[in-house]
Amino acid sequence: MAIKRPKVAIGFIVAGVLMVLFGTIMCFVVPLVIDDQIVKHTVIDPKNDLTYTMWKDIPVPFFMSVYFFNVLNPAEILKGEKPMVEQRGPYVYRKQCQKENITFHPNGTVSYREYRQYHFEPSMSAGNESDVVTIPNMLVLGASVMMENLPYVLRLMMSATFKTFKEGPFLTKPVGELMWGYDSGLVDFLNQYLPGMIPTSGKFGLFSEFNNSNTGLFTVFTGKDDIRKVHRVDSWNGLTELPYWRTAQSNMINGTAGQMWPPFMTKQSTLPFYSPDACRSMELVYQRPGEMNGIPLYRYVAPKTLFANGTDYAPNEGFCPCRQSGLLNVSSCRHNSPVFISHPHFFNADPVLLDYVQGLNPSEEKHGLFIDIHPQTGVPLNVSIRLQLNLYMKKVSGITETGKISDVVMPMIWFEENGYIDGPIVNTFRTNLVVLPTVLEYLQYILIGLGLATIIIAAVVYRKVKSNQPDHSNLSDGIKCSSAEERDSLLQDDMN
């Protein structure tokens, strides 16, 4: 049976049109389907196995690296000379976080407490917890500044108390004790006679409150009713605003809890979050795009205004009393202890702070904090939060332990909390959110291209076949004419 080529060509043209139509529809439908799936799996819901597990129990290794500023000239500092420090570390701790007491509420929120534990990692550290370093004694120098406006007699009594318990202006102790606590008769005395003056009732250490503790009762939106609110903090410890600062704006609890953000971020988006450790909300800004393990990302960094003082940046007036830009005074939420937070080595701070202390070398690469976010989902891929703890020291009359110390914001330690998605979870993440959407995107363009090519080729074939066919109408006319002539000729012969 002969194949009717024109009909075959027409069939291919129809098939090509359908492919173009289907590919065009995919251009509009596929992004909507992908976005719908992202919304579905971003909502905080136990039914979302992958994302809920990531939210509940952070599946990636998180580490805290601690660096001490070892004081090289404590005796000279007491004489009024410039402090000299050397950086020691890192001392690395594996951080384990787990959310407990998870309770979902009818108004589209969920409450939880996140507990954290730290475990020393010798293989990743530059030393051991037995290493001995010298740092300012917060119990002595901090308490001295806190008492400078009290009656002179009380200051004399406090100085005598320091001497009784053999507490000097500087501590020389092992790293482990400075981190997690050491026994102190002075701490027991202060808790008995001046309760509430210091934040601990047991051993005193820089991170004694952190280990085996929780960050408070968070209530965040699940995103069920509005995906734009997912992970956003509704309240913390029952508070919708903080009691620490001088203005309503400074006391606002903004953004998320600092672990995930809403999806569909743009370069104009910011990363607001509330940090209980810093006692305030903070906001990071977009810096640049990037890529990690084939996954696209946006990098967000701290703006220079984050720790600027109220003079240089008016919205920060509420965080004062302020000193130089680059310092956050957290005394209002740290029992009035003269403690300041900054970027490590006073990065992005007033240069005058570097003049007061010898041995600091700030750089963005080593000391700037950043968060790399997958913009479509709001999931962090790489995190590095770097902060420095500083103590304001000065001479206080009546307290001989302060000697002739010049007014100085003294760096004590800085730490980095970092983690990144790796292993099987990054493969799942890349497959579902990068590979599959890319395949679908290429498929829609392949269908459109293949369809157009099919239409063009089929049309050319159809035209060529039509042009090569014989003209059957002319042949029929010729036959008809010949038959008529023969018939006329036969009639003429009969007549003759």
PDB file of N, CA and C in Angstrom, residues 40 62 211 216 225 260 276 373:
ATOM      1  N   LYS A  40       4.985  24.180  49.596  1.00  0.00           N
ATOM      2  CA  LYS A  40       4.461  23.011  50.303  1.00  0.00           C
ATOM      3  C   LYS A  40       5.486  22.424  51.257  1.00  0.00           C
ATOM      4  N   PHE A  62      27.894  21.531  63.116  1.00  0.00           N
ATOM      5  CA  PHE A  62      28.108  22.943  63.451  1.00  0.00           C
ATOM      6  C   PHE A  62      29.240  23.013  64.468  1.00  0.00           C
ATOM      7  N   ASN A 211      26.543  26.011  77.718  1.00  0.00           N
ATOM      8  CA  ASN A 211      26.534  24.555  77.580  1.00  0.00           C
ATOM      9  C   ASN A 211      25.345  23.949  78.309  1.00  0.00           C
ATOM     10  N   GLY A 216      15.824  29.913  75.081  1.00  0.00           N
ATOM     11  CA  GLY A 216      14.565  30.528  75.450  1.00  0.00           C
ATOM     12  C   GLY A 216      13.404  29.916  74.670  1.00  0.00           C
ATOM     13  N   ASP A 225      -0.472  29.654  56.799  1.00  0.00           N
ATOM     14  CA  ASP A 225      -1.428  30.644  56.306  1.00  0.00           C
ATOM     15  C   ASP A 225      -0.782  31.658  55.371  1.00  0.00           C
ATOM     16  N   MET A 260      16.575  29.649  59.492  1.00  0.00           N
ATOM     17  CA  MET A 260      16.008  29.592  58.149  1.00  0.00           C
ATOM     18  C   MET A 260      15.212  30.868  57.905  1.00  0.00           C
ATOM     19  N   PRO A 276      19.129  35.934  70.881  1.00  0.00           N
ATOM     20  CA  PRO A 276      19.071  36.073  72.340  1.00  0.00           C
ATOM     21  C   PRO A 276      20.431  36.359  72.965  1.00  0.00           C
ATOM     22  N   ILE A 373      22.796  31.871  51.449  1.00  0.00           N
ATOM     23  CA  ILE A 373      21.411  31.406  51.413  1.00  0.00           C
ATOM     24  C   ILE A 373      21.039  30.901  50.031  1.00  0.00           C
TER      25      ILE A 373
END
